[in-house]
């Protein structure tokens, strides 16, 4: 079953953390600077993006959005051998979402990754766009096009 079918929300007692785009994330506030650096790296195609994303994943394994972004990043590369990595990222994102309640936007990114892996990239793009007002999400929406990120790998 899809993660979005789970009606969980971030618990009320969890301190709200926002990323540099002003969107709420289910991430410990101490991790926000690293996540913001990852977003900035995505937007600027920085060589540090992959290592930064991996650092977020290692330090916050229950942050499902990081795994979803890893999977989407792999698919953006447009290489057949990255599909298995994207599927693994989807599995990890779902497991993280079961351990720690993601935000509705984070669940939408997980479901978007599932959509794309199921052969529906346009549905994935619509899902992400509906849940995100950030420029990072807009960058990810160039599905099927010309985007490529350096060393987004685990």
Coordinates of C-alpha atoms in Angstrom, one line a residue:
X1 CA 0.0 0.0 0.0
X2 CA 1.1 3.5 -0.7
X3 CA 2.5 5.6 2.1
X4 CA 0.0 8.4 1.4
X5 CA -2.8 6.0 2.4
X6 CA -1.4 6.3 5.9
X7 CA -3.1 9.4 7.4
X8 CA -0.3 10.1 9.9
X9 CA 0.9 13.6 10.4
X10 CA 4.0 14.9 12.2
X11 CA 3.1 14.7 15.9
X12 CA 2.0 17.9 17.6
X13 CA 4.8 17.6 20.2
X14 CA 7.5 17.5 17.6
X15 CA 9.2 20.9 17.1
X16 CA 8.4 22.2 13.7
X17 CA 11.4 22.5 11.4
X18 CA 11.4 24.4 8.2
X19 CA 13.8 24.2 5.3
X20 CA 15.2 27.1 3.4
X21 CA 12.2 27.2 1.2
X22 CA 9.9 27.6 4.2
X23 CA 8.4 24.2 4.0
X24 CA 7.9 22.1 7.1
X25 CA 10.1 19.0 7.3
X26 CA 10.1 16.1 9.8
X27 CA 13.7 16.6 10.6
X28 CA 15.5 17.4 13.8
X29 CA 16.2 21.1 13.8
X30 CA 19.9 20.5 14.3
X31 CA 19.9 18.8 10.9
X32 CA 18.3 21.7 9.1
X33 CA 21.5 23.4 8.0
X34 CA 22.8 20.3 6.3
X35 CA 19.4 19.7 4.6
X36 CA 19.4 23.3 3.5
X37 CA 23.0 22.9 2.1
X38 CA 21.7 19.8 0.2
X39 CA 18.8 21.8 -1.3
X40 CA 21.2 24.5 -2.3
X41 CA 23.5 21.9 -3.9
X42 CA 20.6 20.5 -5.8
X43 CA 19.7 23.9 -7.2
X44 CA 23.3 24.7 -8.1
X45 CA 24.3 21.2 -9.3
X46 CA 27.1 21.2 -6.8
X47 CA 29.5 18.3 -6.7
X48 CA 28.9 18.2 -2.9
X49 CA 25.2 17.4 -3.3
X50 CA 25.5 13.6 -3.3
X51 CA 27.8 13.5 -0.2
X52 CA 25.6 16.0 1.6
X53 CA 22.5 14.0 0.8
X54 CA 24.2 10.8 2.0
X55 CA 25.3 12.6 5.2
X56 CA 21.6 13.6 5.9
X57 CA 20.5 10.0 5.3
X58 CA 23.2 8.6 7.5
X59 CA 22.5 11.1 10.3
X60 CA 18.7 11.0 10.0
X61 CA 17.7 7.6 8.7
X62 CA 14.1 8.2 9.6
X63 CA 13.9 11.3 7.3
X64 CA 11.9 9.7 4.5
X65 CA 12.1 12.8 2.2
X66 CA 15.9 12.4 1.9
X67 CA 15.5 8.8 0.6
X68 CA 12.7 9.9 -1.8
X69 CA 15.0 12.7 -3.2
X70 CA 17.8 10.1 -3.5
X71 CA 15.5 7.9 -5.6
X72 CA 14.1 10.7 -7.7
X73 CA 17.7 11.9 -8.3
X74 CA 18.7 8.5 -9.6
X75 CA 15.8 8.5 -12.0
X76 CA 16.7 11.9 -13.2
X77 CA 20.0 10.5 -14.4
X78 CA 18.0 8.5 -17.0
X79 CA 20.3 5.5 -16.7
X80 CA 18.9 1.9 -16.5
X81 CA 21.3 0.8 -13.9
X82 CA 20.0 3.5 -11.5
X83 CA 16.5 2.1 -11.4
X84 CA 17.5 -0.6 -8.8
X85 CA 19.0 2.2 -6.6
X86 CA 15.8 4.2 -7.0
X87 CA 13.7 1.1 -6.0
X88 CA 16.0 0.6 -2.9
X89 CA 15.5 4.3 -2.0
X90 CA 11.7 3.9 -2.2
X91 CA 11.9 0.9 0.1
X92 CA 14.1 2.9 2.5
X93 CA 11.7 5.9 2.3
X94 CA 8.7 3.7 3.1
X95 CA 10.5 2.1 6.0
X96 CA 11.5 5.5 7.4
X97 CA 7.9 6.7 7.0
X98 CA 6.7 3.8 9.1
X99 CA 9.3 4.6 11.8
X100 CA 8.7 8.4 11.9
X101 CA 5.7 10.2 10.7
X102 CA 6.5 12.3 7.6
X103 CA 4.7 15.5 6.6
X104 CA 2.1 15.3 3.9
X105 CA 4.5 16.8 1.4
X106 CA 7.1 14.2 2.3
X107 CA 4.6 11.5 1.8
X108 CA 3.7 13.0 -1.6
X109 CA 7.4 12.8 -2.7
X110 CA 7.5 9.1 -1.6
X111 CA 4.3 8.5 -3.7
X112 CA 5.8 10.5 -6.6
X113 CA 8.8 8.2 -6.6
X114 CA 6.5 5.2 -6.7
X115 CA 4.5 6.8 -9.5
X116 CA 7.7 7.3 -11.6
X117 CA 9.0 3.8 -10.9
X118 CA 5.5 2.5 -12.0
X119 CA 6.0 4.3 -15.4
X120 CA 4.0 7.5 -14.6
X121 CA 6.5 10.4 -14.5
X122 CA 3.8 13.0 -15.3
X123 CA 1.7 11.8 -12.3
X124 CA 4.9 12.1 -10.2
X125 CA 5.5 15.6 -11.3
X126 CA 1.9 16.7 -10.6
X127 CA 2.0 15.1 -7.2
X128 CA 5.2 16.9 -6.2
X129 CA 4.1 20.2 -7.7
X130 CA 0.8 20.0 -5.8
X131 CA 2.6 19.6 -2.4
X132 CA 5.6 21.9 -2.9
X133 CA 6.1 25.5 -3.5
X134 CA 9.9 25.3 -3.2
X135 CA 12.3 25.9 -6.1
X136 CA 14.0 22.6 -5.3
X137 CA 10.8 20.8 -6.1
X138 CA 10.5 22.8 -9.3
X139 CA 14.0 21.7 -10.3
X140 CA 13.0 18.0 -9.7
X141 CA 10.0 18.6 -12.0
X142 CA 12.2 18.6 -15.1
X143 CA 11.4 14.9 -15.3
X144 CA 12.2 13.2 -18.5
X145 CA 14.3 16.2 -19.6
X146 CA 17.7 17.6 -19.3
X147 CA 18.6 17.5 -15.6
X148 CA 21.5 15.6 -14.2
X149 CA 23.1 15.7 -10.8
X150 CA 26.6 14.7 -10.0
X151 CA 27.2 11.7 -7.8
X152 CA 23.8 11.3 -6.2
X153 CA 24.6 7.9 -4.8
X154 CA 24.6 5.9 -1.6

